[in-house]
Short mmCIF file of C-alpha atoms and ligand atoms in Angstrom, two decimals:
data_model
loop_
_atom_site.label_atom_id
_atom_site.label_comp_id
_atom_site.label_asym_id
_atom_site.label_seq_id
_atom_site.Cartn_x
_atom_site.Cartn_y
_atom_site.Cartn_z
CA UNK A 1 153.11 273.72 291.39
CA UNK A 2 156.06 276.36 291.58
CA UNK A 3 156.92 274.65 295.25
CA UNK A 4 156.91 271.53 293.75
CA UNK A 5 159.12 272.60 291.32
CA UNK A 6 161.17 274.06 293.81
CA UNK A 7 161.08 271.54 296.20
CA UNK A 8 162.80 269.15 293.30
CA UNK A 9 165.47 271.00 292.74
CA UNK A 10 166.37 271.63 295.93
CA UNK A 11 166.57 268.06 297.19
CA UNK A 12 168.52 267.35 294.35
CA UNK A 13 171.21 269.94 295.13
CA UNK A 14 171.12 268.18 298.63
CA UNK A 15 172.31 264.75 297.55
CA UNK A 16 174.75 266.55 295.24
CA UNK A 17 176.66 268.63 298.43
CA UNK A 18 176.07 265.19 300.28
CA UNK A 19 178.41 263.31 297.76
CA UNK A 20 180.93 266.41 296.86
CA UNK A 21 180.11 268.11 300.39
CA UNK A 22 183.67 270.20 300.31
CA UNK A 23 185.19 269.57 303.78
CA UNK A 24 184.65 272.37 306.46
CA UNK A 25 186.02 272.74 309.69
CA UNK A 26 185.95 275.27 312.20
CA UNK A 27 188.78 274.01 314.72
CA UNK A 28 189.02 275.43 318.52
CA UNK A 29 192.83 275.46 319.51
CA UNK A 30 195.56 277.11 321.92
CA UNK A 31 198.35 276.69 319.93
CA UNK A 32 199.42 280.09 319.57
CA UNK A 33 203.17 280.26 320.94
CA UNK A 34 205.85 280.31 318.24
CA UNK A 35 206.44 276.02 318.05
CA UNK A 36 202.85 275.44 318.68
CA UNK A 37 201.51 277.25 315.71
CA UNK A 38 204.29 276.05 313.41
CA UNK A 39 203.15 273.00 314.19
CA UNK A 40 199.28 274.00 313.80
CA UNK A 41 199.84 274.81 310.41
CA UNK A 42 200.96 271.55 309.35
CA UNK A 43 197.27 270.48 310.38
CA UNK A 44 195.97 273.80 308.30
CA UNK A 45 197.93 273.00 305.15
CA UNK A 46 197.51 269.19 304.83
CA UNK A 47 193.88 269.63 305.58
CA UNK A 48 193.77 272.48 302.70
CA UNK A 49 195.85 270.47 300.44
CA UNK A 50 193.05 268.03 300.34
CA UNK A 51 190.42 270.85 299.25
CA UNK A 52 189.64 271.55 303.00
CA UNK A 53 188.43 275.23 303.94
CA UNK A 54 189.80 275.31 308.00
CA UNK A 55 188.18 278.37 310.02
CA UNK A 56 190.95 279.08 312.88
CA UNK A 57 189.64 279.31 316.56
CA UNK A 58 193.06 280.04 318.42
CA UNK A 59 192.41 280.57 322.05
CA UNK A 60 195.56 281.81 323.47
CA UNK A 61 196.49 280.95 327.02
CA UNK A 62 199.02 277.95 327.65
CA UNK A 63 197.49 274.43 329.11
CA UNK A 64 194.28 275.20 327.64
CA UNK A 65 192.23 277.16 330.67
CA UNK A 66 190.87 279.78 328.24
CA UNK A 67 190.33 277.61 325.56
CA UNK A 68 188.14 275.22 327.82
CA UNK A 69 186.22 278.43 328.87
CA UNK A 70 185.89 279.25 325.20
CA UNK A 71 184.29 275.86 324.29
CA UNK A 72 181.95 275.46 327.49
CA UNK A 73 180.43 278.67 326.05
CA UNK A 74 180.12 277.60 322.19
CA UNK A 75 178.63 274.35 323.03
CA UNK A 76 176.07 276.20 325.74
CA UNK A 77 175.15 278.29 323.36
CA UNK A 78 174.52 275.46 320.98
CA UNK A 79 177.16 276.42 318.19
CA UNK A 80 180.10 273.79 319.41
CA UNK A 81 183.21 274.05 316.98
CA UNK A 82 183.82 271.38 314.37
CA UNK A 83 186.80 270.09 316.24
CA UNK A 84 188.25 271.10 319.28
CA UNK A 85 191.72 270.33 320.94
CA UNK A 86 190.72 268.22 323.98
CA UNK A 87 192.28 265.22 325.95
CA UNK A 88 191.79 263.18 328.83
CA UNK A 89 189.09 262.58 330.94
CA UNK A 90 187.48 265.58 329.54
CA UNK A 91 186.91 263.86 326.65
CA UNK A 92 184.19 261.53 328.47
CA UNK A 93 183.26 264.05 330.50
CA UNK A 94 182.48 265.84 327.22
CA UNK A 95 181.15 262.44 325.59
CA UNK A 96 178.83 262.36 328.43
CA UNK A 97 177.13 265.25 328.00
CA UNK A 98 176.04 263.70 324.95
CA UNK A 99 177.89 266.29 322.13
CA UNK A 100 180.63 264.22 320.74
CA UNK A 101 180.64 262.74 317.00
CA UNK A 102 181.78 259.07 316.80
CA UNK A 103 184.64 258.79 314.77
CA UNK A 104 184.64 255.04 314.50
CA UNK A 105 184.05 254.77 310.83
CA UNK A 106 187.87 256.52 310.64
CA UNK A 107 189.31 254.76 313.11
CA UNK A 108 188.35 251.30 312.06
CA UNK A 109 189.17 251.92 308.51
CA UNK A 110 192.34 253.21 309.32
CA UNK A 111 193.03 250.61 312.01
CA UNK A 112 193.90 252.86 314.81
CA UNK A 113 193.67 249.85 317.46
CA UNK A 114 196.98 248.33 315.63
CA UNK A 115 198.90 251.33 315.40
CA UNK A 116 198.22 253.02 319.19
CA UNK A 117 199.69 251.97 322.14
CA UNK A 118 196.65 250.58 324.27
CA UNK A 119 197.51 253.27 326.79
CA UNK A 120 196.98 255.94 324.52
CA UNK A 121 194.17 254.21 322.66
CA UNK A 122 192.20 254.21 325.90
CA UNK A 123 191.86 257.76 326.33
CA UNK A 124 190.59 257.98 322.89
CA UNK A 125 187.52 256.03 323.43
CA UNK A 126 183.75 256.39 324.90
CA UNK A 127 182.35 253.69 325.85
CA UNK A 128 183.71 251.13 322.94
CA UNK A 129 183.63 253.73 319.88
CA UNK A 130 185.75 256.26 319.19
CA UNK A 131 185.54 259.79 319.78
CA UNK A 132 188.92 261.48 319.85
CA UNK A 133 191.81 261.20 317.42
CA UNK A 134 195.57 261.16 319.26
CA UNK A 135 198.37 263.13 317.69
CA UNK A 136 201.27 263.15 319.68
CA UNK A 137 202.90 262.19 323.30
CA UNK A 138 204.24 264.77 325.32
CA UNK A 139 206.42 264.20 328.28
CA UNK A 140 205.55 266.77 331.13
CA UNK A 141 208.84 265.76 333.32
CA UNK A 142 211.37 267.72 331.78
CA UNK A 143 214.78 270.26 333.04
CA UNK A 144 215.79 272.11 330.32
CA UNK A 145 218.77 274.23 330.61
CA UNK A 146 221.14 276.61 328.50
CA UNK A 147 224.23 274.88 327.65
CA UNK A 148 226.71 277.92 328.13
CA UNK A 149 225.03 278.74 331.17
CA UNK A 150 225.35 275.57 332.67
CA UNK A 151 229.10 275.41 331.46
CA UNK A 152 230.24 278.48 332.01
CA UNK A 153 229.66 277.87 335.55
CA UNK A 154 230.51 274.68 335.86
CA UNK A 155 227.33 272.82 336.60
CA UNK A 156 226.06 269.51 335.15
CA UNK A 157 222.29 268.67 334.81
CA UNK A 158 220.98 267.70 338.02
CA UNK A 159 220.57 264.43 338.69
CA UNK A 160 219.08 264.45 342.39
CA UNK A 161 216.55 267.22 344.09
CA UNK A 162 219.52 268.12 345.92
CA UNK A 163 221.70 268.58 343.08
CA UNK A 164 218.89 270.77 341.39
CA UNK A 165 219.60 272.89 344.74
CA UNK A 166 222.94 273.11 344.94
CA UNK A 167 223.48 274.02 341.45
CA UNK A 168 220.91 276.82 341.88
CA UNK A 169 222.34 278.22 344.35
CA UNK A 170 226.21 278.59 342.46
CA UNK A 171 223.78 279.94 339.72
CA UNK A 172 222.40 282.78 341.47
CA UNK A 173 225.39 283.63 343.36
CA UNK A 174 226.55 284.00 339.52
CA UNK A 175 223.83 286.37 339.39
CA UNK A 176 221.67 284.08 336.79
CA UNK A 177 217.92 283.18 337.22
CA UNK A 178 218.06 279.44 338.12
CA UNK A 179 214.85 279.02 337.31
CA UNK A 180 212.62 280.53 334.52
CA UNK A 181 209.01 280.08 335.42
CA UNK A 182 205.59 282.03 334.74
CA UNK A 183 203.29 282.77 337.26
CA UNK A 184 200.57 280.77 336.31
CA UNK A 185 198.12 277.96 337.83
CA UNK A 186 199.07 275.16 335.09
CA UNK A 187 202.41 276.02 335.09
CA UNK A 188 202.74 276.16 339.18
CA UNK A 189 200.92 272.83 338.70
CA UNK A 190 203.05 271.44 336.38
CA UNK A 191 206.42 271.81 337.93
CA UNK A 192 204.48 270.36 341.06
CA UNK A 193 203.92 267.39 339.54
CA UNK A 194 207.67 266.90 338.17
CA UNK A 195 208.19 267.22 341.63
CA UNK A 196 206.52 265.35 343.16
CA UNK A 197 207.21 262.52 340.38
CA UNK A 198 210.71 263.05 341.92
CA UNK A 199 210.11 262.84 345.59
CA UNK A 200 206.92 260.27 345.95
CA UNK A 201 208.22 257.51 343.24
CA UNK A 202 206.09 256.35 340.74
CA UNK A 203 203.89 254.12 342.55
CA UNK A 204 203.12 257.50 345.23
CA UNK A 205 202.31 259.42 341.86
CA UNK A 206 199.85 257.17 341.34
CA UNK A 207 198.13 256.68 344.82
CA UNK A 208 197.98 260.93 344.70
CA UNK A 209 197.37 261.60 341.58
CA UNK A 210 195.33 259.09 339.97
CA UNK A 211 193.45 257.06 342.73
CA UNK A 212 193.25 260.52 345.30
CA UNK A 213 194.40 257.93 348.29
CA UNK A 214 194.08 260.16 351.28
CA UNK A 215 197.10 259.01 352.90
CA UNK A 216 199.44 260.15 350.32
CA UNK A 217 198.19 263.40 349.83
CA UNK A 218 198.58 264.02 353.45
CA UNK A 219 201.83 262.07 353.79
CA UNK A 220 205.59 263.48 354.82
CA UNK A 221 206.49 262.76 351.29
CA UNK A 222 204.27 265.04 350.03
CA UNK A 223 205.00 267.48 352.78
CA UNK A 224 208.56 266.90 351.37
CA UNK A 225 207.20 267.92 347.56
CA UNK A 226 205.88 270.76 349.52
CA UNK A 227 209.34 271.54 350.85
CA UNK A 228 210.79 271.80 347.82
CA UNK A 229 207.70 273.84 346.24
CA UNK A 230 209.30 276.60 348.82
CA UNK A 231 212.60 276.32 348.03
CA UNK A 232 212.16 276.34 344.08
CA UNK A 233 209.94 279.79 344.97
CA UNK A 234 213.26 281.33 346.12
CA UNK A 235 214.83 280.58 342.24
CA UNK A 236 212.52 282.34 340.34
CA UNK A 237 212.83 285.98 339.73
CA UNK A 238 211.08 288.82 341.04
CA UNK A 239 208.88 289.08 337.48
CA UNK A 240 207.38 285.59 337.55
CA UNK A 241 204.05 286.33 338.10
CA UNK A 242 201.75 285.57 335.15
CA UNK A 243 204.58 285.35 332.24
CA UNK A 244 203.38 282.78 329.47
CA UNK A 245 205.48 279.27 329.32
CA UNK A 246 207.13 280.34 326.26
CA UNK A 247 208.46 283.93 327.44
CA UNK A 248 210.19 281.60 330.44
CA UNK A 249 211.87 279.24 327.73
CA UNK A 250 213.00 282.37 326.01
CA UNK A 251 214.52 283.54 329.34
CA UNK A 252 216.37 280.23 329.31
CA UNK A 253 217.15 280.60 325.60
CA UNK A 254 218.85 284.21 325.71
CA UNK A 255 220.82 283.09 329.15
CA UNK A 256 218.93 285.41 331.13
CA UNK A 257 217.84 282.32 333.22
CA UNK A 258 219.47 278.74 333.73
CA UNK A 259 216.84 275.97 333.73
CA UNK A 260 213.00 275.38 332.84
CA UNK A 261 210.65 272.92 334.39
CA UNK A 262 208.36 272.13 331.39
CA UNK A 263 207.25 269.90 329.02
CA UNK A 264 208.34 268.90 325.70
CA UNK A 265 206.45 272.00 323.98
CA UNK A 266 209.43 273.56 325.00
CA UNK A 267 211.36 272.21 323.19
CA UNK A 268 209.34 272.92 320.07
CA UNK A 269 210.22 276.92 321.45
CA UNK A 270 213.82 276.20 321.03
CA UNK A 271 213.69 274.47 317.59
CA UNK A 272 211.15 276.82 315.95
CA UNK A 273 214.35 279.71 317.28
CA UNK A 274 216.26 277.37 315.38
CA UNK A 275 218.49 276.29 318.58
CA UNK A 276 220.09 273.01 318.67
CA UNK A 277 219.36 270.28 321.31
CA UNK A 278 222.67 268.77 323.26
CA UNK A 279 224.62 272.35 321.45
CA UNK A 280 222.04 275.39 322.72
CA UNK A 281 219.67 273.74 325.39
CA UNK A 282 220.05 270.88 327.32
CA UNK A 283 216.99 268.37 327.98
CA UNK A 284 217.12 265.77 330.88
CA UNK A 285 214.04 263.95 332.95
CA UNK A 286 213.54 265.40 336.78
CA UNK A 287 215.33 263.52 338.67
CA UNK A 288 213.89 260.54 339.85
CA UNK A 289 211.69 257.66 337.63
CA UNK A 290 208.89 257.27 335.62
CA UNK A 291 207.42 259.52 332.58
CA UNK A 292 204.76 261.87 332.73
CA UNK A 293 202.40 261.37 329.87
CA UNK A 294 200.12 264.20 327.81
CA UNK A 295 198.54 263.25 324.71
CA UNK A 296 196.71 265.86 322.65
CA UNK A 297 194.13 264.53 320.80
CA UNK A 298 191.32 266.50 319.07
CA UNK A 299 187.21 265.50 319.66
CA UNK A 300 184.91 266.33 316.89
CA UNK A 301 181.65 267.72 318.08
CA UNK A 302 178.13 266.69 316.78
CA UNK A 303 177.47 269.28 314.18
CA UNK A 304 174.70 270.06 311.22
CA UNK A 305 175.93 269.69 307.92
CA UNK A 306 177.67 266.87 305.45
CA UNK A 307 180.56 269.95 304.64
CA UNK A 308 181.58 269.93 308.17
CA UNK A 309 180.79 266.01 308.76
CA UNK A 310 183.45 265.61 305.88
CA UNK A 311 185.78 268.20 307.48
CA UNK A 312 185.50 265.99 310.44
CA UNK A 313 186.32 262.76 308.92
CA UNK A 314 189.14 264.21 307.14
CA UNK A 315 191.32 265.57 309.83
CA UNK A 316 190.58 262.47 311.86
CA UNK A 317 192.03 260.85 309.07
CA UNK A 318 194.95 263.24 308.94
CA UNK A 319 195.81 263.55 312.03
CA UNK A 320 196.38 259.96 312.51
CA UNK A 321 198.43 259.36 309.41
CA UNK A 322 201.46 258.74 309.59
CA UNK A 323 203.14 261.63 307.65
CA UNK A 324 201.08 264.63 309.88
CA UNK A 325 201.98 262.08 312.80
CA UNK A 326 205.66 262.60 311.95
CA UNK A 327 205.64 266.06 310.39
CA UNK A 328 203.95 267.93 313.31
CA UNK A 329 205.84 266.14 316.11
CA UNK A 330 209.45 267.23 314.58
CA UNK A 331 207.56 270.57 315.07
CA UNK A 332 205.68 270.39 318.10
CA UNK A 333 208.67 268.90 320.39
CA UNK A 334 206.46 265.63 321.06
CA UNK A 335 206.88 261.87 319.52
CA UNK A 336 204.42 260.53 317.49
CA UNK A 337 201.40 258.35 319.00
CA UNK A 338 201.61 255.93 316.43
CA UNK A 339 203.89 253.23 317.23
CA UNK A 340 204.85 252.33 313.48
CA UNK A 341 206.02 255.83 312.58
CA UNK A 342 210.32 255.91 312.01
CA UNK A 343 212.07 258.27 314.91
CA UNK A 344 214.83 259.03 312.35
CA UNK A 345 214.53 262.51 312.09
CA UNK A 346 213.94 263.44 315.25
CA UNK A 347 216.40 264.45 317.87
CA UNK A 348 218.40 263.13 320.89
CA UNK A 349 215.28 264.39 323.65
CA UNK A 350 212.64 263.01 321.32
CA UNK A 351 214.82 259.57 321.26
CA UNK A 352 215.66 259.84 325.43
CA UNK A 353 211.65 260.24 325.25
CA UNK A 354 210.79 257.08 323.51
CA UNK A 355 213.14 255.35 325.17
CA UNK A 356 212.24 256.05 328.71
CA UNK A 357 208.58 255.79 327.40
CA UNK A 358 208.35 252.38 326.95
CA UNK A 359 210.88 251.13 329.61
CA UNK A 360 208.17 252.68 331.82
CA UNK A 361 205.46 251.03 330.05
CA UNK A 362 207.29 247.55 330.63
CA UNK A 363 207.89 248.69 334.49
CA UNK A 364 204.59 250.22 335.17
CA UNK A 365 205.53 253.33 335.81
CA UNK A 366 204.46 255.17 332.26
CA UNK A 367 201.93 257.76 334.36
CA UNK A 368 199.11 260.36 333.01
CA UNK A 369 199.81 263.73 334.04
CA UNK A 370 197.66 265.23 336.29
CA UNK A 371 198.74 268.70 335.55
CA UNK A 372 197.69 268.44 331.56
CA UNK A 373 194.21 267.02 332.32
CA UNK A 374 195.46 263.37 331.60
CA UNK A 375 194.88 261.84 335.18
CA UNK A 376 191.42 263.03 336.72
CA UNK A 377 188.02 265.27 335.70
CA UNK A 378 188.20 268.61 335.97
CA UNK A 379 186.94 269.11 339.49
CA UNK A 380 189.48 267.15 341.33
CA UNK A 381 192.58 268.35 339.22
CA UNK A 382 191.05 271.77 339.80
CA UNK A 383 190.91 271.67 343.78
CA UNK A 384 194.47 269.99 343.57
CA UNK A 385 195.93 272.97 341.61
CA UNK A 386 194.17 275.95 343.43
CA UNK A 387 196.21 274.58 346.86
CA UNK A 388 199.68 274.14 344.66
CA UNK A 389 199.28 277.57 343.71
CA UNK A 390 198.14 278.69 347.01
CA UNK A 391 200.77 277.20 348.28
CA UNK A 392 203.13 278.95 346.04
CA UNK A 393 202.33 282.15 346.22
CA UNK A 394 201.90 282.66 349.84
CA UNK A 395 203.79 281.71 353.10
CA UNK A 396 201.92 278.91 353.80
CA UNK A 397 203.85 275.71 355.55
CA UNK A 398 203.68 272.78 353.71
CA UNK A 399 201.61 270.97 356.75
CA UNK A 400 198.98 273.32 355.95
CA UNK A 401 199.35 272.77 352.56
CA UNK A 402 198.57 268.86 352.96
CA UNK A 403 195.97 268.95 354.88
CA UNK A 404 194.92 271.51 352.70
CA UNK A 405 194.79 269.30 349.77
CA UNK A 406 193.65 266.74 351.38
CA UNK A 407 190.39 268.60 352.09
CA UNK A 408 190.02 270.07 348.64
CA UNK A 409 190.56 266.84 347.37
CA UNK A 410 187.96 265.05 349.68
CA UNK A 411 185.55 267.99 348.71
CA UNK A 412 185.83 268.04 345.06
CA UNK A 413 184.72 264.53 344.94
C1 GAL B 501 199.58 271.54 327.00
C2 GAL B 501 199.37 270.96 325.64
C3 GAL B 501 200.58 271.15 324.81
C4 GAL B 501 201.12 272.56 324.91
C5 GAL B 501 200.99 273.20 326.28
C6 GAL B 501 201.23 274.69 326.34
O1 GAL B 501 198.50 271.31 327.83
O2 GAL B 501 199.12 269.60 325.77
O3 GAL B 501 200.31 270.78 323.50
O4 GAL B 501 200.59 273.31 323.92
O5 GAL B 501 199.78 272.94 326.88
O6 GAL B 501 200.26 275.41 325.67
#
């Protein structure tokens, strides 16, 4: 009788947290530099301002390595995180492993297929439904540079590979850094691919970088990205190895160094310092075409619970309005993914963005960036990096470094 009794009551609590089930979410992130978490915490208070209770899982470490480490183990040990920051391929890699949430019922309410590009839309999806939710476009081809630097010894953004060189070698003769980078596999990886934007062209990107075509990888223009690999090794300073991303834009922000091969979350360093773009820092593409794409997007995993079920529906919903869409992009140093938000407020990069985003789009040269986990799985963009940083730190020639990659390449697959 008294279970009976007990039994009642409890199922009737149940339907009552089912229908006022107070949103939970436990969200895995590495947004942890200065701009980043700025930006992270207009997530945090538009999710709390709508009775939301968000656990922080920040997992320090730029590009996301540690935080991917972090989730592998959560999810192995059957305790994924409500929502996790994930893009790319990984997202179906993820998917397929059968321990994503579909997010449809959002998506389709809020009409997400009108308001994304189809490009961007793509990588949201598992086969037909959706499981990720976009919030911004970052461009990974970007020079930034100190303005007083630069004109204090008379130098213009560079414009050609050659003019990159030239003006870092008047820079260092000056006794500046020309080049403020940190020591680390993405970020080896992701000057790499600016590079090699530069030197192969769009449509070589591509053939390397998204379809693996052995040729490329082991052709003289990529011995040529190779070559200039080396010579950018001579303009970094002594102290390069393993400094984060953001401690190399600071170098570039107090003058100690001239330029910064990074994307936009740079710029997002520089604003949250409260520096001003075309006055303080300088932001131009690498020379060369095309534009480097790297949406963040976040994945909800499948989780117990109708609190965190509701935690997950509401920051899909968030994240794809449009005021978190605009809000966190003036913050983060990306443009929005939604098409149909205003550019207004933002400034001149964010517009040079947009604009050479979809003149790409029109002339097929809008590319995913290998380097952020936009292009390939983790296996092949994996064996690709561990030869650019070989490569880098070490004598090696750059024909050894082809046929290096080639083989990686051919072996990772
Ligand atoms: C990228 C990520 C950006 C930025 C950067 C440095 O992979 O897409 O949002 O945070 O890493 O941490």
């Amino acid at each position: 009788m008294k279970s009976v009794f007990f039994g009642a009551v409890s199922a009737t609590a149940l339907i009552a947290s089912a229908v006022h089930a107070e949103p939970q979410a436990e969200v895995l992130h590495w947004w942890t530099s200065g701009g980043e978490a700025k930006s992270v915490a207009v997530l945090q208070e538009e999710f709390a301002s709508k009775g939301g209770t968000w656990t922080d899982m920040p997992v320090a470490g730029g590009g996301g390595d540690a935080a991917m480490t972090a989730l592998r183990a959560r999810v192995l040990s059957g305790n994924a995180p409500t929502a996790v920051q994930l893009k790319g391929p990984a997202i179906q890699e993820w998917y397929e492993e059968g321990v994503l949430a579909d997010i449809s019922s959002v998506a389709e309410a809020q009409n997400w297929a009108d308001v994304l590009p189809a490009s961007i839309a793509g990588h949201m999806k598992c086969e037909g439904s959706w499981c990720a939710a976009p919030v911004n476009v970052h461009r990974v081809d970007w020079i930034w540079a100190n303005a007083d630097v630069l004109e204090a010894n008379g130098i213009e953004m560079p414009t050609t590979w050659d003019e990159f060189n030239a003006a870092a070698e008047k820079l260092e003769a000056a006794g500046v850094i020309p080049l403020a980078h940190g020591g680390q596999a993405w970020q080896d990886a992701t000057v790499f691919e600016a590079v090699a934007l530069g030197i192969l062209g769009p449509d070589g990107f591509r053939k390397a970088f998204v379809d693996l075509d052995m040729d490329t990888l082991k052709s003289d223009e990529m011995k040529a990205v190779f070559d200039q690999m080396r010579t950018m090794r001579g303009y970094v300073d002594d102290n390069f190895s393993g400094r984060d991303w953001n401690l190399a834009t600071a170098m570039v922000m107090n003058g100690e160094a001239a330029f910064q091969i990074m994307g936009d979350w740079a710029k997002g360093e520089f604003m949250a310092a409260g520096k001003v773009p075309g006055e303080d820092f300088l932001c131009a593409s690498v020379p060369g075409d095309g534009f480097l794409y790297n949406v963040d997007s976040f994945a909800m995993f499948d989780v117990d619970g109708d609190d965190k079920k509701a935690g997950q529906e509401l920051l899909a919903e968030l994240i794809v309005g449009p005021n978190f869409q605009k809000v966190f992009n003036l913050n983060k140093g990306s443009i929005p993914a939604r098409t149909d938000v205003s550019l207004e407020e933002f400034d001149s990069c964010a517009h040079l963005s947009a604009k050479d985003m979809s003149e790409s789009s029109d002339n097929d040269s809008l590319l995913p960036s290998y380097a952020h986990g936009m292009a390939l799985r983790g296996a092949q963009s994996g064996a690709i990096t561990d030869v650019v940083t070989a490569h880098f730190n070490s004598d090696m020639s750059s024909e050894e470094a082809v046929n290096m990659l080639a083989d990686a390449v051919a072996n990772s697959m």
